[in-house]
Amino acid sequence: MATNNYPTPMLDVLEEGPWPSFISGFKKLRDEHPDERIRNTINGLMGQLEHSYETKMGYWKGGTISVFGYGGGIIPRFSEVGHMFPESKEFHTLRVQPPAGNYYTTDMLRQLADSWEKWGSGLQTFHGQTGNIMFIGANSVNFQHFFDEINEYGWDLGGAGPCVRTGMSCVGAARCEMSNCNEHAIHRRLMNNFTDDVHRPALPYKFKFKISGCPNDCQNAIERADFAVIGTWRDDMKVNQEAVKEMIMKKAKEIGKEGDRSAGRQYMFDNVISRCPTQAIKLNDDDTITVDNSNCVRCMHCLNVMPKALQVGDDKGVTVLIGGKRTLKIGDLMGIVTIPFMKLDTEEDYERIVELAASIIDFWAENGLEHERCGEMIERIGLVNFLEGIGIDPDPNMIKQPRNVSYVRTDGWDEAAEAWFNRKREEKMAAAA
C-alpha cells in the first residue's frame, strides 16, 4: 500500500453515479499495484489532478525530448508543480503505432503491458484521436528504455508534431462484407513509404492517412484525413430479390403483423425507400426493388439495412479525397474528391497511389504556410492551382460536397467539356489497344 496518499475529495466525487470512473482505475493502481514505483507515481498524479481541480488551472508544460534518431513520437509533459508532487513531475506520453485495422493478439497486448509496467506508469489508452496506442506517464530516464524494448519485438513510435501522423484503417474485409479494397495493404504501403516523414518532422503541419473500405467511412477519413482512401465500386450494386421479399414478411412479423404483406411493405417504404437521399431505389408492386445506380451516391443506408438483399458491386476500387481536417484556421473541411476512382489490384496500382501521396506531400511542403493543413492550403491557393501543382487534370467528378462540383468555370465551358470527353475517349482507345 502506498503511504501518505494525497487527499482527493474533488476526485472522489467523480466516482459517484451509475457510470464507470477513471478515478476508480487510478485508485486501483495507486492502492493495489505490486510495484511501489507505480503506486507512488499514480499517487502524485492524483495529487496534481486534485490541485488542478481546486485552482481550475493546468500545470503541465511541454519541452523537447525524443528517442535516439527520432524527432517526434513523444509528447513531453513536465509539471510546473513538481515540487509539490515530485512522484509525477515528469509524465511523458509515447505514441506507438497500432497494427493495421487494430488487430491484436492477447499475447501482443500482454507483452506491451508488461513492458510498460516495467518502465512506465501502467496507464495506457487504446487509442488516441489520431489512432496511436498512448503510453501515458514515462519519466525522462525510462522512456528510451521502453522504446528500445518494444522496438526490439516489432513496435514503432507514431507521429507527433509537424509530420506524417500515424495512419489508420478499418477492420476491412476480414470482418466486413462491405469492403471494396485491401485496406490493410493500402495502410501498410503508405505508412512504410513515409516512415521517415513520421519520425523526422519537417512539414508545415500534420498530415494524416486514413483508409476506410467502403463509403460508411468507419474511420471518419473524409472529415479527419488529409489523404482519405475510401473503398467504392463503379458498376451496379447486386440485388437478391428473394431476400427483399423475405425481409418484407420478416419485418411484418417483427412489428406484430405476421403475414400482413402491406405492413411489411410500409416498413420498407418508411425505413429504406423514403430514406434514399436521391430517390434512387424503388419498391415494385411484386415486392422486388429497382435501383437507379446512376443516381446512387453511395450513402450506404440501404445496404446497411438490407445486407442480405443488397451488396456492393464487383468492379471495386477506391476514391481518394484530399484536405479533410477538424477546426483550426478556417473551420472544419471535408476532403475533396481528387481521384474519383482507381483500381488497386496490381503492384503498379499501389505504386501509383504512393506516387500520388508523395506528389501531394511535396507540393504542400513547398507551398503550405507554417501550421497550415493541406486542405487549408487548397482553400487559400485554389483547387485549380493545386491540381496543376500535382499534375492532375480537372475532372467533373471532383466533388467537394454532395451535388456540387468544386471545379467550375463558366467561361469556356463547352470547350472544356469537349476537351474532357476527348481525353476520356483517348484513354479508352489506349486501354483497348
Short mmCIF file of C-alpha atoms in Angstrom, two decimals:
data_model
loop_
_atom_site.label_atom_id
_atom_site.label_comp_id
_atom_site.label_asym_id
_atom_site.label_seq_id
_atom_site.Cartn_x
_atom_site.Cartn_y
_atom_site.Cartn_z
CA MET A 1 0.00 0.00 0.00
CA ALA A 2 1.20 3.49 -0.83
CA THR A 3 1.66 5.63 2.27
CA ASN A 4 0.60 9.25 2.77
CA ASN A 5 -1.85 9.37 -0.11
CA TYR A 6 -2.71 12.88 -1.22
CA PRO A 7 -6.28 13.83 -0.22
CA THR A 8 -8.59 13.89 -3.27
CA PRO A 9 -12.09 14.96 -2.15
CA MET A 10 -12.98 16.51 -5.52
CA LEU A 11 -11.78 13.47 -7.48
CA ASP A 12 -13.77 11.21 -5.15
CA VAL A 13 -16.98 12.87 -6.35
CA LEU A 14 -16.27 11.60 -9.87
CA GLU A 15 -16.86 8.05 -8.64
CA GLU A 16 -20.46 8.82 -7.74
CA GLY A 17 -23.33 7.93 -10.07
CA PRO A 18 -24.02 4.92 -12.31
CA TRP A 19 -21.15 5.30 -14.77
CA PRO A 20 -17.60 3.89 -14.57
CA SER A 21 -14.99 6.40 -13.47
CA PHE A 22 -11.35 6.70 -14.49
CA ILE A 23 -10.65 7.72 -10.89
CA SER A 24 -11.54 4.20 -9.76
CA GLY A 25 -8.90 2.88 -12.14
CA PHE A 26 -6.34 5.35 -10.82
CA LYS A 27 -7.08 4.32 -7.23
CA LYS A 28 -6.74 0.65 -8.08
CA LEU A 29 -3.26 1.26 -9.50
CA ARG A 30 -2.33 3.50 -6.55
CA ASP A 31 -3.56 1.13 -3.86
CA GLU A 32 -3.17 -2.38 -5.29
CA HIS A 33 -0.33 -2.48 -7.81
CA PRO A 34 2.60 -4.59 -6.57
CA ASP A 35 5.22 -2.11 -7.84
CA GLU A 36 5.83 0.68 -5.33
CA ARG A 37 7.17 2.97 -8.07
CA ILE A 38 3.85 2.80 -9.97
CA ARG A 39 1.85 3.27 -6.76
CA ASN A 40 3.79 6.40 -5.91
CA THR A 41 3.60 7.75 -9.48
CA ILE A 42 -0.19 7.46 -9.61
CA ASN A 43 -0.46 8.95 -6.12
CA GLY A 44 1.46 12.02 -7.32
CA LEU A 45 -0.63 12.21 -10.49
CA MET A 46 -3.86 12.20 -8.49
CA GLY A 47 -2.50 14.84 -6.16
CA GLN A 48 -1.70 17.16 -9.03
CA LEU A 49 -5.06 16.50 -10.69
CA GLU A 50 -6.85 17.37 -7.44
CA HIS A 51 -4.77 20.55 -7.23
CA SER A 52 -5.81 21.44 -10.82
CA TYR A 53 -9.47 20.92 -9.95
CA GLU A 54 -9.08 23.16 -6.90
CA THR A 55 -7.33 26.01 -8.76
CA LYS A 56 -9.03 25.46 -12.14
CA MET A 57 -5.64 25.55 -13.85
CA GLY A 58 -3.47 23.07 -15.71
CA TYR A 59 0.14 22.65 -14.69
CA TRP A 60 1.69 20.56 -17.47
CA LYS A 61 4.19 22.25 -19.75
CA GLY A 62 5.92 20.90 -22.82
CA GLY A 63 9.53 20.63 -23.84
CA THR A 64 11.72 18.73 -26.27
CA ILE A 65 12.59 15.07 -25.81
CA SER A 66 12.94 12.18 -28.24
CA VAL A 67 14.42 8.75 -28.57
CA PHE A 68 17.75 8.41 -30.37
CA GLY A 69 17.44 9.03 -34.10
CA TYR A 70 13.86 10.28 -33.98
CA GLY A 71 12.44 13.80 -33.92
CA GLY A 72 8.90 13.02 -32.81
CA GLY A 73 6.56 10.43 -31.39
CA ILE A 74 6.70 11.62 -27.78
CA ILE A 75 4.55 14.28 -26.11
CA PRO A 76 6.70 15.83 -23.34
CA ARG A 77 4.95 16.74 -20.08
CA PHE A 78 6.82 18.43 -17.24
CA SER A 79 4.96 19.52 -14.13
CA GLU A 80 5.06 23.16 -13.04
CA VAL A 81 4.18 22.00 -9.52
CA GLY A 82 6.70 19.17 -9.39
CA HIS A 83 7.97 20.44 -6.04
CA MET A 84 4.51 19.70 -4.60
CA PHE A 85 4.07 16.33 -6.31
CA PRO A 86 7.59 15.04 -7.08
CA GLU A 87 6.41 11.48 -7.79
CA SER A 88 4.89 12.58 -11.13
CA LYS A 89 6.94 15.65 -12.00
CA GLU A 90 7.69 14.08 -15.42
CA PHE A 91 4.81 12.36 -17.19
CA HIS A 92 5.66 11.99 -20.87
CA THR A 93 3.38 10.21 -23.36
CA LEU A 94 4.72 7.85 -26.03
CA ARG A 95 2.66 7.36 -29.17
CA VAL A 96 3.02 3.85 -30.60
CA GLN A 97 1.63 2.84 -33.99
CA PRO A 98 -1.08 0.15 -33.87
CA PRO A 99 -1.27 -2.69 -36.40
CA ALA A 100 -3.39 -2.09 -39.50
CA GLY A 101 -7.07 -2.49 -38.69
CA ASN A 102 -6.25 -2.56 -34.95
CA TYR A 103 -5.88 -6.34 -34.96
CA TYR A 104 -4.08 -7.61 -31.89
CA THR A 105 -3.45 -10.93 -30.25
CA THR A 106 -3.72 -11.23 -26.47
CA ASP A 107 -0.02 -12.15 -26.41
CA MET A 108 0.84 -8.86 -28.12
CA LEU A 109 -1.21 -6.88 -25.61
CA ARG A 110 0.26 -8.67 -22.60
CA GLN A 111 3.78 -8.13 -23.90
CA LEU A 112 3.17 -4.39 -24.34
CA ALA A 113 1.54 -4.13 -20.91
CA ASP A 114 4.44 -5.93 -19.22
CA SER A 115 6.98 -3.62 -20.85
CA TRP A 116 5.02 -0.54 -19.86
CA GLU A 117 4.66 -1.61 -16.24
CA LYS A 118 8.39 -2.25 -16.23
CA TRP A 119 9.35 1.23 -17.47
CA GLY A 120 6.24 3.45 -17.19
CA SER A 121 3.22 4.31 -15.09
CA GLY A 122 0.97 1.46 -16.20
CA LEU A 123 -1.57 3.90 -17.76
CA GLN A 124 -2.46 3.14 -21.39
CA THR A 125 -5.08 4.36 -23.86
CA PHE A 126 -6.37 2.37 -26.83
CA HIS A 127 -6.46 4.52 -28.90
CA GLY A 128 -5.78 8.26 -29.09
CA GLN A 129 -7.64 10.55 -31.52
CA THR A 130 -5.04 10.01 -34.24
CA GLY A 131 -5.13 6.27 -33.63
CA ASN A 132 -1.97 5.65 -31.64
CA ILE A 133 -1.62 3.44 -28.60
CA MET A 134 -0.94 6.03 -25.91
CA PHE A 135 1.50 5.04 -23.17
CA ILE A 136 0.99 7.80 -20.62
CA GLY A 137 3.47 8.55 -17.86
CA ALA A 138 7.17 7.90 -18.53
CA ASN A 139 9.96 9.88 -16.94
CA SER A 140 13.00 11.21 -18.78
CA VAL A 141 15.16 8.29 -17.67
CA ASN A 142 12.91 5.41 -18.72
CA PHE A 143 11.22 6.41 -21.99
CA GLN A 144 14.24 5.41 -24.07
CA HIS A 145 14.42 2.00 -22.35
CA PHE A 146 10.73 1.40 -23.03
CA PHE A 147 11.09 2.27 -26.71
CA ASP A 148 14.18 0.10 -27.12
CA GLU A 149 12.38 -2.87 -25.59
CA ILE A 150 9.18 -2.69 -27.66
CA ASN A 151 11.09 -1.81 -30.82
CA GLU A 152 13.13 -4.95 -30.36
CA TYR A 153 9.99 -7.06 -30.69
CA GLY A 154 8.44 -5.11 -33.55
CA TRP A 155 6.70 -1.88 -32.46
CA ASP A 156 7.47 1.65 -33.60
CA LEU A 157 6.60 5.18 -32.50
CA GLY A 158 3.85 7.13 -34.23
CA GLY A 159 3.91 10.72 -35.38
CA ALA A 160 3.82 13.84 -33.22
CA GLY A 161 4.42 17.38 -34.41
CA PRO A 162 4.58 18.73 -37.99
CA CYS A 163 4.94 15.38 -39.69
CA VAL A 164 3.08 12.48 -41.31
CA ARG A 165 0.95 11.14 -38.49
CA THR A 166 0.05 7.55 -37.65
CA GLY A 167 -2.21 6.01 -40.30
CA MET A 168 -5.49 4.27 -39.55
CA SER A 169 -7.58 1.68 -41.38
CA CYS A 170 -10.89 -0.01 -40.66
CA VAL A 171 -11.34 -3.70 -39.81
CA GLY A 172 -11.77 -4.33 -43.52
CA ALA A 173 -12.63 -7.47 -45.44
CA ALA A 174 -11.58 -9.71 -42.55
CA ARG A 175 -14.79 -8.79 -40.71
CA CYS A 176 -16.93 -6.62 -43.02
CA GLU A 177 -18.88 -7.64 -46.12
CA MET A 178 -18.93 -4.03 -47.37
CA SER A 179 -15.18 -3.98 -48.08
CA ASN A 180 -14.12 -2.87 -51.56
CA CYS A 181 -10.33 -2.92 -51.24
CA ASN A 182 -7.43 -4.36 -49.27
CA GLU A 183 -7.48 -1.71 -46.56
CA HIS A 184 -4.55 -3.07 -44.57
CA ALA A 185 -2.29 -3.42 -47.59
CA ILE A 186 -3.00 0.22 -48.51
CA HIS A 187 -2.35 1.28 -44.92
CA ARG A 188 0.96 -0.52 -44.64
CA ARG A 189 2.14 0.52 -48.11
CA LEU A 190 1.55 4.21 -47.42
CA MET A 191 3.00 4.20 -43.90
CA ASN A 192 6.03 2.12 -44.85
CA ASN A 193 6.84 4.54 -47.66
CA PHE A 194 6.56 7.63 -45.46
CA THR A 195 8.19 6.33 -42.28
CA ASP A 196 10.94 8.93 -42.48
CA ASP A 197 8.31 11.70 -42.59
CA VAL A 198 6.68 10.17 -39.49
CA HIS A 199 9.82 10.16 -37.35
CA ARG A 200 11.53 13.36 -38.54
CA PRO A 201 9.08 16.30 -38.52
CA ALA A 202 9.83 18.67 -41.41
CA LEU A 203 6.40 19.59 -42.80
CA PRO A 204 4.22 22.71 -42.41
CA TYR A 205 1.90 20.81 -40.05
CA LYS A 206 0.34 17.36 -39.58
CA PHE A 207 -0.61 15.08 -42.49
CA LYS A 208 -2.90 12.10 -41.90
CA PHE A 209 -3.64 8.96 -43.90
CA LYS A 210 -6.90 7.13 -43.14
CA ILE A 211 -8.36 4.21 -45.07
CA SER A 212 -12.00 3.08 -44.99
CA GLY A 213 -13.07 0.09 -47.05
CA CYS A 214 -16.47 1.48 -48.03
CA PRO A 215 -18.41 4.78 -48.00
CA ASN A 216 -19.65 4.06 -44.47
CA ASP A 217 -16.23 5.51 -43.64
CA CYS A 218 -15.86 3.99 -40.19
CA GLN A 219 -12.51 5.78 -39.85
CA ASN A 220 -14.06 9.24 -40.40
CA ALA A 221 -11.42 9.65 -43.07
CA ILE A 222 -13.35 12.19 -45.14
CA GLU A 223 -13.68 14.52 -42.14
CA ARG A 224 -10.33 13.89 -40.46
CA ALA A 225 -7.69 12.88 -43.01
CA ASP A 226 -5.55 14.96 -45.34
CA PHE A 227 -5.37 11.86 -47.57
CA ALA A 228 -8.53 9.78 -47.32
CA VAL A 229 -8.87 6.48 -49.19
CA ILE A 230 -12.47 5.24 -49.46
CA GLY A 231 -13.34 1.88 -50.99
CA THR A 232 -16.11 2.01 -53.58
CA TRP A 233 -17.48 0.32 -56.71
CA ARG A 234 -18.44 1.67 -60.14
CA ASP A 235 -20.78 -0.98 -61.52
CA ASP A 236 -24.30 -1.77 -60.30
CA MET A 237 -24.92 -2.96 -56.77
CA LYS A 238 -26.09 -6.57 -56.59
CA VAL A 239 -29.74 -7.24 -55.68
CA ASN A 240 -31.13 -10.50 -54.26
CA GLN A 241 -34.85 -10.12 -54.97
CA GLU A 242 -35.82 -13.20 -52.95
CA ALA A 243 -34.09 -11.73 -49.89
CA VAL A 244 -36.05 -8.50 -50.41
CA LYS A 245 -39.33 -10.42 -50.32
CA GLU A 246 -38.21 -12.36 -47.24
CA MET A 247 -37.34 -9.13 -45.47
CA ILE A 248 -40.78 -7.66 -46.15
CA MET A 249 -42.53 -10.60 -44.49
CA LYS A 250 -39.93 -10.79 -41.70
CA LYS A 251 -40.46 -7.15 -40.79
CA ALA A 252 -44.23 -7.62 -40.78
CA LYS A 253 -43.76 -10.38 -38.21
CA GLU A 254 -41.36 -8.29 -36.10
CA ILE A 255 -43.89 -5.45 -35.78
CA GLY A 256 -46.62 -7.84 -34.71
CA LYS A 257 -48.41 -8.22 -38.04
CA GLU A 258 -47.27 -11.64 -39.22
CA GLY A 259 -48.42 -12.46 -42.73
CA ASP A 260 -49.52 -8.87 -43.43
CA ARG A 261 -47.65 -8.08 -46.63
CA SER A 262 -48.84 -4.45 -46.71
CA ALA A 263 -47.41 -3.84 -43.22
CA GLY A 264 -44.03 -5.18 -44.34
CA ARG A 265 -44.14 -3.01 -47.47
CA GLN A 266 -44.96 0.04 -45.36
CA TYR A 267 -41.97 -0.70 -43.15
CA MET A 268 -39.82 -0.92 -46.28
CA PHE A 269 -41.10 2.45 -47.54
CA ASP A 270 -40.59 4.12 -44.17
CA ASN A 271 -37.12 2.74 -43.41
CA VAL A 272 -35.46 2.17 -46.77
CA ILE A 273 -37.18 3.67 -49.82
CA SER A 274 -38.04 7.10 -48.38
CA ARG A 275 -34.62 7.49 -46.80
CA CYS A 276 -32.66 7.32 -50.05
CA PRO A 277 -31.30 10.87 -50.46
CA THR A 278 -31.57 10.77 -54.27
CA GLN A 279 -34.67 8.56 -54.55
CA ALA A 280 -32.59 6.03 -56.43
CA ILE A 281 -34.38 2.96 -55.07
CA LYS A 282 -37.96 1.89 -55.85
CA LEU A 283 -40.20 -0.84 -54.41
CA ASN A 284 -42.23 -2.52 -57.14
CA ASP A 285 -45.74 -3.99 -56.84
CA ASP A 286 -44.35 -7.54 -56.87
CA ASP A 287 -42.12 -6.78 -53.85
CA THR A 288 -38.94 -6.52 -55.88
CA ILE A 289 -36.82 -3.40 -55.90
CA THR A 290 -35.30 -1.41 -58.72
CA VAL A 291 -32.11 0.59 -58.16
CA ASP A 292 -31.23 3.59 -60.31
CA ASN A 293 -27.48 3.10 -59.99
CA SER A 294 -26.68 6.23 -61.99
CA ASN A 295 -28.21 8.31 -59.18
CA CYS A 296 -26.81 6.30 -56.26
CA VAL A 297 -24.48 8.47 -54.17
CA ARG A 298 -23.18 5.58 -52.02
CA CYS A 299 -24.82 6.79 -48.80
CA MET A 300 -24.87 3.07 -47.82
CA HIS A 301 -28.16 3.24 -45.91
CA CYS A 302 -29.99 0.62 -47.97
CA LEU A 303 -27.02 -1.75 -47.91
CA ASN A 304 -26.67 -1.39 -44.15
CA VAL A 305 -30.37 -2.06 -43.57
CA MET A 306 -30.58 -4.96 -46.07
CA PRO A 307 -27.13 -6.59 -46.19
CA LYS A 308 -28.56 -9.90 -47.47
CA ALA A 309 -30.67 -8.29 -50.18
CA LEU A 310 -28.18 -5.67 -51.39
CA GLN A 311 -24.45 -5.97 -51.84
CA VAL A 312 -21.73 -3.82 -53.31
CA GLY A 313 -20.81 -4.29 -56.97
CA ASP A 314 -17.98 -6.36 -58.40
CA ASP A 315 -15.92 -3.62 -60.11
CA LYS A 316 -14.23 -2.42 -56.92
CA GLY A 317 -11.63 0.25 -56.30
CA VAL A 318 -11.05 3.38 -54.24
CA THR A 319 -11.84 7.08 -54.25
CA VAL A 320 -9.13 9.42 -52.93
CA LEU A 321 -10.15 12.62 -51.15
CA ILE A 322 -7.70 15.33 -50.14
CA GLY A 323 -7.86 18.01 -47.47
CA GLY A 324 -10.15 16.82 -44.69
CA LYS A 325 -9.50 18.27 -41.22
CA ARG A 326 -11.07 19.47 -37.99
CA THR A 327 -11.30 23.06 -36.80
CA LEU A 328 -8.22 25.26 -36.81
CA LYS A 329 -7.61 28.26 -39.04
CA ILE A 330 -10.72 28.19 -41.22
CA GLY A 331 -13.01 25.67 -39.57
CA ASP A 332 -13.81 22.08 -40.47
CA LEU A 333 -13.18 20.85 -44.00
CA MET A 334 -14.27 17.66 -45.72
CA GLY A 335 -11.98 16.02 -48.22
CA ILE A 336 -12.28 16.97 -51.89
CA VAL A 337 -12.64 14.09 -54.35
CA THR A 338 -9.33 14.25 -56.21
CA ILE A 339 -9.23 10.75 -57.72
CA PRO A 340 -12.86 9.73 -58.38
CA PHE A 341 -11.97 6.07 -58.97
CA MET A 342 -8.85 3.99 -59.24
CA LYS A 343 -8.26 0.27 -59.17
CA LEU A 344 -5.92 -1.20 -56.56
CA ASP A 345 -5.31 -4.71 -57.85
CA THR A 346 -1.73 -4.78 -59.10
CA GLU A 347 1.67 -3.72 -57.83
CA GLU A 348 1.58 -0.87 -60.34
CA ASP A 349 -1.70 0.36 -58.84
CA TYR A 350 -0.17 0.51 -55.36
CA GLU A 351 2.88 2.34 -56.71
CA ARG A 352 0.54 4.86 -58.30
CA ILE A 353 -1.23 5.70 -55.04
CA VAL A 354 2.11 6.06 -53.24
CA GLU A 355 3.36 8.37 -56.00
CA LEU A 356 0.16 10.42 -55.70
CA ALA A 357 0.66 10.79 -51.96
CA ALA A 358 4.31 11.76 -52.46
CA SER A 359 3.46 14.43 -55.03
CA ILE A 360 0.80 15.92 -52.73
CA ILE A 361 3.08 15.97 -49.67
CA ASP A 362 5.93 17.50 -51.70
CA PHE A 363 3.69 20.22 -53.16
CA TRP A 364 2.19 21.03 -49.75
CA ALA A 365 5.62 21.04 -48.08
CA GLU A 366 6.81 23.58 -50.64
CA ASN A 367 3.71 25.79 -50.74
CA GLY A 368 1.99 25.40 -47.35
CA LEU A 369 2.35 28.05 -44.69
CA GLU A 370 3.53 27.24 -41.18
CA HIS A 371 0.81 25.48 -39.17
CA GLU A 372 -1.35 25.13 -42.30
CA ARG A 373 -3.05 21.84 -43.16
CA CYS A 374 -3.19 20.63 -46.76
CA GLY A 375 -6.91 21.45 -47.06
CA GLU A 376 -6.32 24.97 -45.79
CA MET A 377 -3.63 25.45 -48.42
CA ILE A 378 -6.06 24.31 -51.14
CA GLU A 379 -8.64 26.82 -49.88
CA ARG A 380 -6.01 29.56 -50.00
CA ILE A 381 -4.46 28.91 -53.41
CA GLY A 382 -7.50 27.43 -55.16
CA LEU A 383 -8.22 23.91 -56.33
CA VAL A 384 -7.13 24.54 -59.93
CA ASN A 385 -3.64 25.59 -58.80
CA PHE A 386 -3.40 22.58 -56.51
CA LEU A 387 -4.37 20.17 -59.29
CA GLU A 388 -1.88 21.79 -61.65
CA GLY A 389 0.81 21.52 -58.99
CA ILE A 390 0.32 17.77 -58.51
CA GLY A 391 -0.14 17.11 -62.24
CA ILE A 392 -3.82 16.05 -62.30
CA ASP A 393 -6.31 17.31 -64.87
CA PRO A 394 -9.62 18.74 -63.61
CA ASP A 395 -12.50 16.27 -63.76
CA PRO A 396 -16.26 16.89 -63.38
CA ASN A 397 -16.32 14.08 -60.80
CA MET A 398 -14.13 16.05 -58.40
CA ILE A 399 -16.78 16.65 -55.77
CA LYS A 400 -16.27 18.89 -52.77
CA GLN A 401 -19.69 18.30 -51.19
CA PRO A 402 -22.83 16.40 -52.28
CA ARG A 403 -24.40 17.59 -55.53
CA ASN A 404 -21.83 20.34 -56.01
CA VAL A 405 -18.80 20.44 -58.27
CA SER A 406 -15.76 22.12 -56.79
CA TYR A 407 -14.15 22.87 -60.16
CA VAL A 408 -16.49 25.03 -62.22
CA ARG A 409 -15.51 27.53 -64.92
CA THR A 410 -18.43 29.24 -66.61
CA ASP A 411 -16.18 30.78 -69.26
CA GLY A 412 -15.16 28.35 -71.99
CA TRP A 413 -17.40 25.63 -70.54
CA ASP A 414 -18.21 24.00 -73.88
CA GLU A 415 -14.55 23.87 -74.91
CA ALA A 416 -13.52 22.42 -71.54
CA ALA A 417 -16.26 19.78 -71.73
CA GLU A 418 -15.21 18.80 -75.26
CA ALA A 419 -11.57 18.53 -74.14
CA TRP A 420 -12.58 16.31 -71.24
CA PHE A 421 -14.65 13.98 -73.43
CA ASN A 422 -11.81 13.80 -75.97
CA ARG A 423 -9.34 12.88 -73.22
CA LYS A 424 -11.62 10.15 -71.92
CA ARG A 425 -12.10 8.80 -75.44
CA GLU A 426 -8.33 8.68 -75.98
CA GLU A 427 -7.82 6.90 -72.65
CA LYS A 428 -10.42 4.28 -73.59
CA MET A 429 -8.81 3.74 -77.01
CA ALA A 430 -5.37 3.42 -75.42
CA ALA A 431 -6.66 0.88 -72.95
CA ALA A 432 -8.24 -1.18 -75.72
CA ALA A 433 -5.08 -1.14 -77.85
#
